[in-house]
Amino acid sequence: MKEAWGRWGDADERGALNLIDGATVRSAAQLVRSGRAISLAQPVSAAMATPKSRPGVMHFMNRDGGDYAAGRRRPGGFQFADDTILMPLHSGTHLDALCHCWYDDRLYNGFAATEVRSNGSSKLGADSIGPIVTRGVLLDFVALVGSPLEDGRAIGLDMVRAAMARTGIALRAGDAVLLRTGWQERSSAGAPVDFDNEPGLDVEAGIFLADAGVSLIGADNFAIEVLPFPEGTVFPVHQRLIRDYGIPLLEGLVLSPLAAEGASEFLFVAAALPIRGATGSPINPVAIL
Amino acid sequence: MKEAWGRWGDADERGALNLIDGATVRSAAQLVRSGRAISLAQPVSAAMATPKSRPGVMHFMNRDGGDYAAGRRRPGGFQFADDTILMPLHSGTHLDALCHCWYDDRLYNGFAATEVRSNGSSKLGADSIGPIVTRGVLLDFVALVGSPLEDGRAIGLDMVRAAMARTGIALRAGDAVLLRTGWQERSSAGAPVDFDNEPGLDVEAGIFLADAGVSLIGADNFAIEVLPFPEGTVFPVHQRLIRDYGIPLLEGLVLSPLAAEGASEFLFVAAALPIRGATGSPINPVAIL
Amino acid sequence: MKEAWGRWGDADERGALNLIDGATVRSAAQLVRSGRAISLAQPVSAAMATPKSRPGVMHFMNRDGGDYAAGRRRPGGFQFADDTILMPLHSGTHLDALCHCWYDDRLYNGFAATEVRSNGSSKLGADSIGPIVTRGVLLDFVALVGSPLEDGRAIGLDMVRAAMARTGIALRAGDAVLLRTGWQERSSAGAPVDFDNEPGLDVEAGIFLADAGVSLIGADNFAIEVLPFPEGTVFPVHQRLIRDYGIPLLEGLVLSPLAAEGASEFLFVAAALPIRGATGSPINPVAIL
Amino acid sequence: MKEAWGRWGDADERGALNLIDGATVRSAAQLVRSGRAISLAQPVSAAMATPKSRPGVMHFMNRDGGDYAAGRRRPGGFQFADDTILMPLHSGTHLDALCHCWYDDRLYNGFAATEVRSNGSSKLGADSIGPIVTRGVLLDFVALVGSPLEDGRAIGLDMVRAAMARTGIALRAGDAVLLRTGWQERSSAGAPVDFDNEPGLDVEAGIFLADAGVSLIGADNFAIEVLPFPEGTVFPVHQRLIRDYGIPLLEGLVLSPLAAEGASEFLFVAAALPIRGATGSPINPVAIL
């Protein structure tokens, strides 16, 4: 029996997002000061860096302005362009649904892994997530350390506490915690992207946040957790947070523009595409200051 | 020279969304009462109804629970599922970017249609939209008329005024106006979906909203505007609103749950995927009450 | 233990195609008289009819002449167009690989069905088929009956024998037998395509051909076998021929141009795309007269 | 006016393939000696090397054996697996259709480049190619030189003549000439694939073959022609052969197994998928010895 299993009923598919209630949303809305809305998403394109294990994004135009230049005409003067995308659901800035990973053949809340088949998952899919509206809290490790964290640097409990102390606020149930490690901005500054090495949470720090009642953990790296993994483990933070605590993970965030605003708390809104039975979704989360 | 061309500078790519400023966002945030967040998006799946002219959505599992049931094992106990989607960008609930349609070979703000090529549009793409945070206003024609509007029913100026009067509020610059025609809920109630016939705005009513300074128009139908078109025209509302007024359109909304809440104004947040040069994006807009 | 299991060794993945040897190919080559080569494939396009259970073909241009018309220029004068296809492997004219279907959790030759996973099949995939060069024999039921067979018409042993008698030749081990039912030509003549009803082989006739030593059975219908199935069965001919006899099936052929030539035997060449672990492949089989 | 334009009529879309007639096919069929059929195609998979400018192949299982292991059951005992491929049409072993490249806004036979639009080409597409059945002639430069040719090595007229002399045969109108440079086998032996450097034909040698009346030129490299190009040119052999001579090119062949047979001439059969308006097609060409 795992930490969050059964906590919101045997049929629950939303996990820690249940920690957000009307009061959470109301108080988060009161954080709006300047009215600036900041996107936390990377642009999506075929040029995005992609890990070896996943195909890249493809963007196809079914109709475009070139067709009209080439002589096509439409009745009524109407001209249009239209397109199709092929994208791995875990590319760029995306949310991991609770059916994305597990161990011992059981998903979050004890659902059988055999629920996840070739036509998608019948439980815990991206369509069961719903809009996420809550307080966002930025833990800025780049500011804490004075530079982007180096690859392989584990963010442990001490660092989390130190970053929290910098904010001057205390975590509350339902918070969405966003971790700025600097990995993404180093990459976008031109360094080649290495998906096998990155700074990120260690298991102890992950569980600390989970026990504090966060509803969501996001980061500007590829996998929230430190890579490479501690010897003998594979994605141990994913295993514990997603499967045992029911916490969705939000990966590939762009956090430096938010950090530049200087605010540690803000209204956070993120709504995954409700793709039936999907293990994740591209997403464009918004911080409203 | 068209209504909004040059209004926000010759290089502007955001059109009427420029009407939203910090004050708009701040006052919209103050509309939050109960803290209920409501998704306005349809579920995305291969089973979605799709117009003849567009391919359907395909959702492929690259790895799933069946593979483990079939004997695959991973080191470290980690098990996962992973997927890829192929989707036309104008399927389901989606936002039309300003490069989606035009006439006379010129896009919004005078950009040449030849900017839109096989690798996407170099101007006015979905990546130039940014997060939309503003006041949402629901115009509920189903409530006004007492039933879903019939196919082919044009929503004219009088109906818009009557629906506004029901709300007891006045439009303000930057508002996102959402039109409930009942088309979507009729479809989802099992009627076969006919993409060639629907209730929707006529040109005069569309221009009335545009002149009132709305930043966005959304609807629960396929095309915002009435289908079939008036004789001799093809998507005339699209042509005027998108190309001349720079107003993005939000199509395929699910509005009956929002209508059931009884609120006519609310905090509205919608963030398209920032797909480089895309003519649109699937989206999960949120009403926060 | 099934008819062909173990016949060519426990590791065999080619099934009845093993019945083709050098002598088969040499004598087939001697059938060439006029030197006319006839394609037996349907054109591939997004406009193809597709059964409900499968997505349609999509053909995307990554670059086209419209881009140059829109102003793109390339160094060195070079201009090009380039494209990408998405296609279900069992659409249009295609070959069923031996991993395509089975029963009782065992594939042809006793391989476990668990060999077929989300990354393809590790056994009996399209890449194990190799080029098929042999004598083709046309059984023309349209000519036999005087018109295309009606939907639901079972082609039984008597009809197969009668069609053979018309040809004046005897089946030999290794032959590729092609059945003209008229289904495809009826469809292409404009009748709407009904994938649930078609004339085709019954089980007894299928086993007769298998026992005669054919290496391949093709037809101009969707499924070789008659639809709807006899009560209580689902694709019984597929089950027996593919899984028990190791005979690949070639579906969706265009046979009327070949029939118009009046030849019952010919050099037959068909080479599936060697897609690793695929359950089938689009194919363009050729009859050389 | 270019070399082959108008030669087979103003409406011609098959170019040099018109040089193959019944007599060509009949005499090619007489080359069959052992009856061995050899595939000249690379396996197709997501693991294939792909040039930077093109997306990779993706192979998705819509249903697989894992689903049955996970508990899915079908009526009638029937079980199946089914898949979908996404592939750039110029990946792996493929044929360039005559609409693939051009210069000065005119395609082969003078067709306008504006015929090639987002929905494919209305002229010279892969669907106009038809089955290719003719004599194949192997020019084995690896055997000539004693080792795979180095990258950047231009195959000039002298080398072509020397390789021809080794075969002891003379080119005839309609021949398909296949060039073994060793590039592919070097790559498959584990060297990383560099799509910007390869041995291949120079323009003079290409035109020599074209003037000799070949119907098709194939090679075991990426682009038939030498890379990098001579200064100031871009794909000059493509420009001349495809656009001016109407000769389709067959790229990415696997030729070492054929070379190992020791035969310089053979029956050659290759049938592109008849994809409407496509600029090329994956293909599995066969040499029959």
Coordinates of C-alpha atoms in Angstrom, one line a residue, chain A:
Chain A
M1 CA 0.0 0.0 0.0
K2 CA 1.6 3.2 -1.1
E3 CA 1.5 6.7 0.4
A4 CA -1.4 8.2 -1.6
W5 CA -3.2 5.0 -2.7
G6 CA -6.8 5.0 -1.6
R7 CA -6.5 8.5 0.0
W8 CA -9.1 9.9 -2.4
G9 CA -11.0 6.7 -3.0
D10 CA -10.2 3.5 -4.9
A11 CA -11.5 5.0 -8.1
D12 CA -9.5 8.2 -7.9
E13 CA -7.5 9.1 -11.0
R14 CA -6.3 12.6 -10.1
G15 CA -4.0 11.9 -7.3
A16 CA -2.3 14.9 -5.6
L17 CA -4.3 17.3 -7.7
N18 CA -7.1 16.6 -5.3
L19 CA -5.2 18.8 -2.9
I20 CA -6.3 21.8 -4.8
D21 CA -9.7 23.1 -3.7
G22 CA -11.7 26.2 -4.2
A23 CA -9.9 28.1 -1.4
T24 CA -6.6 27.2 -3.0
V25 CA -7.7 28.7 -6.3
R26 CA -9.2 31.8 -4.7
S27 CA -6.1 32.6 -2.8
A28 CA -4.0 32.0 -5.8
A29 CA -6.1 34.4 -7.8
Q30 CA -5.3 37.0 -5.2
L31 CA -1.6 36.8 -6.0
V32 CA -2.2 38.7 -9.3
R33 CA -0.4 42.0 -9.0
S34 CA 0.8 43.4 -12.3
G35 CA -1.4 41.3 -14.5
R36 CA 1.6 40.0 -16.5
A37 CA 1.0 36.5 -18.0
I38 CA 4.2 34.5 -18.7
S39 CA 4.3 31.4 -20.8
L40 CA 6.5 28.7 -19.3
A41 CA 6.7 26.6 -22.5
Q42 CA 9.3 26.0 -25.1
P43 CA 8.4 26.6 -28.7
V44 CA 7.4 23.4 -30.5
S45 CA 9.1 22.6 -33.8
A46 CA 10.9 20.0 -35.8
A47 CA 14.1 21.7 -34.6
M48 CA 13.5 20.8 -30.9
A49 CA 16.1 18.7 -29.3
T50 CA 14.8 15.2 -28.7
P51 CA 16.1 12.3 -26.7
K52 CA 17.4 9.3 -28.8
S53 CA 14.6 7.1 -27.6
R54 CA 11.8 9.3 -29.0
P55 CA 11.0 10.5 -32.5
G56 CA 11.1 14.1 -33.2
V57 CA 8.2 16.5 -33.9
M58 CA 7.0 16.8 -37.5
H59 CA 4.9 19.7 -38.7
F60 CA 3.2 19.3 -42.1
M61 CA 1.4 21.9 -44.0
N62 CA -1.7 20.4 -45.8
R63 CA -2.3 23.7 -47.6
D64 CA -0.2 26.9 -47.6
G65 CA 0.4 30.2 -49.3
G66 CA 2.7 28.6 -51.8
D67 CA -0.3 26.8 -53.3
Y68 CA -2.0 30.1 -54.0
A69 CA 1.3 31.5 -55.4
A70 CA 1.4 28.4 -57.6
G71 CA -2.0 29.2 -59.0
R72 CA -4.7 27.6 -56.8
R73 CA -7.8 29.7 -56.4
R74 CA -10.7 29.3 -54.1
P75 CA -14.3 30.5 -54.6
G76 CA -15.5 33.5 -52.6
G77 CA -12.0 34.9 -52.2
F78 CA -11.3 32.7 -49.2
Q79 CA -7.7 31.5 -48.9
F80 CA -6.4 29.4 -46.0
A81 CA -3.5 27.3 -44.7
D82 CA -3.9 24.2 -42.6
D83 CA -1.5 21.9 -40.9
T84 CA -1.0 18.6 -39.1
I85 CA 1.5 17.8 -36.3
L86 CA 3.0 14.5 -35.3
M87 CA 4.5 14.7 -31.9
P88 CA 5.7 12.4 -29.2
L89 CA 3.6 13.4 -26.2
H90 CA 6.6 13.7 -24.0
S91 CA 8.5 16.2 -26.1
G92 CA 9.3 19.8 -25.2
T93 CA 7.3 21.2 -22.4
H94 CA 4.9 18.5 -21.3
L95 CA 3.0 17.0 -18.4
D96 CA 3.4 13.3 -17.4
A97 CA 0.1 11.8 -16.7
L98 CA -0.2 9.3 -13.9
C99 CA -0.3 6.3 -16.3
H100 CA 3.1 7.3 -17.6
C101 CA 5.2 5.1 -15.3
W102 CA 5.1 2.6 -12.5
Y103 CA 6.8 -0.5 -11.0
D104 CA 5.7 -3.9 -9.9
D105 CA 3.0 -4.0 -12.6
R106 CA 0.8 -1.6 -10.6
L107 CA 0.0 2.1 -11.4
Y108 CA -0.9 4.8 -9.0
N109 CA -3.8 3.8 -6.8
G110 CA -3.3 0.2 -7.5
F111 CA -4.6 0.1 -11.1
A112 CA -3.1 -2.8 -13.1
A113 CA -0.5 -1.9 -15.7
T114 CA -2.5 -4.1 -18.1
E115 CA -4.9 -1.2 -18.3
V116 CA -2.4 0.5 -20.5
R117 CA -2.7 -1.0 -24.0
S118 CA -2.1 -0.2 -27.6
N119 CA -5.2 2.0 -27.8
G120 CA -4.2 4.0 -24.7
S121 CA -4.7 3.7 -21.0
S122 CA -8.2 3.1 -19.7
K123 CA -7.1 4.7 -16.4
L124 CA -5.1 7.8 -15.4
G125 CA -4.8 9.2 -18.9
A126 CA -4.2 12.8 -19.7
D127 CA -7.9 13.2 -20.1
S128 CA -8.4 12.6 -16.4
I129 CA -6.1 15.5 -15.3
G130 CA -8.3 18.5 -15.8
P131 CA -7.2 22.1 -15.6
I132 CA -4.7 22.9 -12.9
V133 CA -5.2 26.2 -11.2
T134 CA -3.3 26.8 -8.0
R135 CA -0.5 28.8 -6.4
G136 CA 2.8 28.4 -8.2
V137 CA 6.0 28.6 -6.2
L138 CA 9.4 29.0 -7.9
L139 CA 12.4 27.5 -6.4
D140 CA 15.3 29.2 -8.1
F141 CA 18.5 27.1 -7.8
V142 CA 20.2 29.2 -10.4
A143 CA 19.8 32.2 -8.2
L144 CA 20.7 30.2 -5.1
V145 CA 23.9 28.9 -6.5
G146 CA 24.7 31.8 -8.7
S147 CA 24.9 29.9 -11.9
P148 CA 23.1 27.0 -13.7
L149 CA 23.6 23.8 -11.9
E150 CA 26.1 21.4 -13.5
D151 CA 25.0 18.1 -15.0
G152 CA 24.7 15.3 -12.5
R153 CA 24.2 17.7 -9.6
A154 CA 21.6 16.2 -7.2
I155 CA 19.3 18.7 -5.6
G156 CA 18.9 17.4 -2.1
L157 CA 16.8 18.3 0.9
D158 CA 19.2 21.0 2.0
M159 CA 19.2 22.8 -1.3
V160 CA 15.4 22.6 -1.4
R161 CA 15.2 24.1 2.1
A162 CA 17.7 26.8 1.2
A163 CA 15.8 27.8 -2.0
M164 CA 12.5 27.8 0.0
A165 CA 14.1 30.1 2.6
R166 CA 15.1 32.5 -0.2
T167 CA 11.4 32.9 -1.1
G168 CA 10.4 33.7 2.4
I169 CA 7.2 31.7 2.0
A170 CA 6.1 28.3 3.3
L171 CA 4.7 25.5 1.1
R172 CA 1.0 24.9 1.3
A173 CA -1.1 21.9 0.3
G174 CA -1.9 22.1 -3.4
D175 CA 1.0 24.2 -4.4
A176 CA 2.7 23.7 -7.8
V177 CA 6.4 23.8 -7.2
L178 CA 8.6 24.8 -10.1
L179 CA 12.3 24.1 -10.0
R180 CA 14.8 26.2 -12.0
T181 CA 18.0 24.3 -12.4
G182 CA 19.3 26.2 -15.4
W183 CA 19.6 23.1 -17.6
Q184 CA 17.1 24.3 -20.2
E185 CA 18.7 27.8 -20.5
R186 CA 22.1 26.3 -20.8
S187 CA 20.8 24.2 -23.7
S188 CA 19.0 27.0 -25.4
A189 CA 22.2 29.0 -25.1
G190 CA 23.6 26.7 -27.7
A191 CA 25.2 23.9 -25.7
P192 CA 24.3 20.6 -27.3
V193 CA 21.5 18.9 -25.4
D194 CA 22.5 15.8 -23.4
F195 CA 19.4 14.0 -22.2
D196 CA 21.5 11.6 -20.1
N197 CA 23.0 14.1 -17.8
E198 CA 21.3 16.9 -15.9
P199 CA 20.9 18.4 -12.5
G200 CA 17.7 17.4 -10.7
L201 CA 15.9 16.3 -7.6
D202 CA 17.1 13.3 -5.5
V203 CA 14.6 10.9 -4.0
E204 CA 14.7 12.4 -0.5
A205 CA 14.0 15.9 -1.7
G206 CA 11.2 14.7 -4.0
I207 CA 9.5 12.9 -1.1
F208 CA 10.0 16.0 1.1
L209 CA 8.0 18.0 -1.4
A210 CA 5.4 15.2 -1.8
D211 CA 4.9 15.0 2.0
A212 CA 4.5 18.8 2.0
G213 CA 1.4 18.3 -0.1
V214 CA 2.4 19.8 -3.4
S215 CA 0.0 18.9 -6.2
L216 CA 2.5 19.1 -9.0
I217 CA 6.3 19.3 -9.5
G218 CA 7.7 21.0 -12.5
A219 CA 11.3 21.7 -13.6
D220 CA 13.2 23.3 -16.5
N221 CA 15.0 20.0 -17.1
F222 CA 14.1 16.8 -19.0
A223 CA 13.2 14.5 -16.1
I224 CA 12.7 16.5 -12.9
E225 CA 15.2 14.2 -11.2
V226 CA 19.0 14.0 -11.4
L227 CA 20.7 12.1 -14.2
P228 CA 22.5 9.8 -14.2
F229 CA 20.5 7.9 -11.6
P230 CA 22.0 6.6 -8.4
E231 CA 23.5 3.2 -9.1
G232 CA 21.0 0.4 -9.4
T233 CA 18.0 2.7 -9.8
V234 CA 16.1 3.9 -12.9
F235 CA 14.0 7.0 -12.6
P236 CA 13.5 6.5 -8.9
V237 CA 11.9 9.9 -8.4
H238 CA 9.4 9.2 -11.2
Q239 CA 8.6 5.9 -9.6
R240 CA 7.9 7.3 -6.2
L241 CA 6.2 10.6 -7.1
I242 CA 4.0 9.5 -9.9
R243 CA 3.1 6.0 -8.8
D244 CA 3.2 6.1 -5.1
Y245 CA 2.2 9.8 -4.4
G246 CA 0.0 10.4 -7.5
I247 CA 1.9 13.6 -8.4
P248 CA 2.0 14.6 -12.1
L249 CA 5.4 15.9 -13.3
L250 CA 5.8 18.9 -15.6
E251 CA 8.9 18.7 -17.6
G252 CA 10.9 20.9 -20.0
L253 CA 9.7 24.2 -18.5
V254 CA 11.2 27.6 -19.6
L255 CA 11.7 29.4 -16.3
S256 CA 14.3 32.1 -16.8
P257 CA 11.7 34.8 -17.9
L258 CA 9.6 34.0 -14.8
A259 CA 12.7 34.2 -12.6
A260 CA 13.6 37.6 -14.1
E261 CA 10.3 38.9 -12.7
G262 CA 11.5 38.3 -9.2
A263 CA 8.3 36.8 -7.9
S264 CA 8.4 33.5 -6.0
E265 CA 4.6 33.0 -5.9
F266 CA 2.0 33.5 -8.5
L267 CA -1.2 32.3 -10.0
F268 CA -0.4 29.2 -12.0
V269 CA -2.6 27.8 -14.7
A270 CA -1.9 24.7 -16.8
A271 CA -4.3 22.7 -18.8
A272 CA -3.1 19.5 -20.6
L273 CA -4.8 18.5 -23.8
P274 CA -7.5 16.0 -22.7
I275 CA -6.2 13.2 -24.9
R276 CA -8.0 10.0 -24.1
G277 CA -5.8 7.5 -22.5
A278 CA -2.6 9.4 -23.2
T279 CA 0.4 9.1 -21.0
G280 CA 1.2 12.8 -21.2
S281 CA 0.5 15.9 -23.0
P282 CA 2.3 18.9 -24.5
I283 CA 1.3 21.9 -22.5
N284 CA 1.7 25.7 -22.2
P285 CA 1.6 26.5 -18.5
V286 CA 1.1 30.1 -17.6
A287 CA 2.3 32.1 -14.6
I288 CA 0.2 35.2 -13.9
L289 CA 1.9 37.8 -11.8

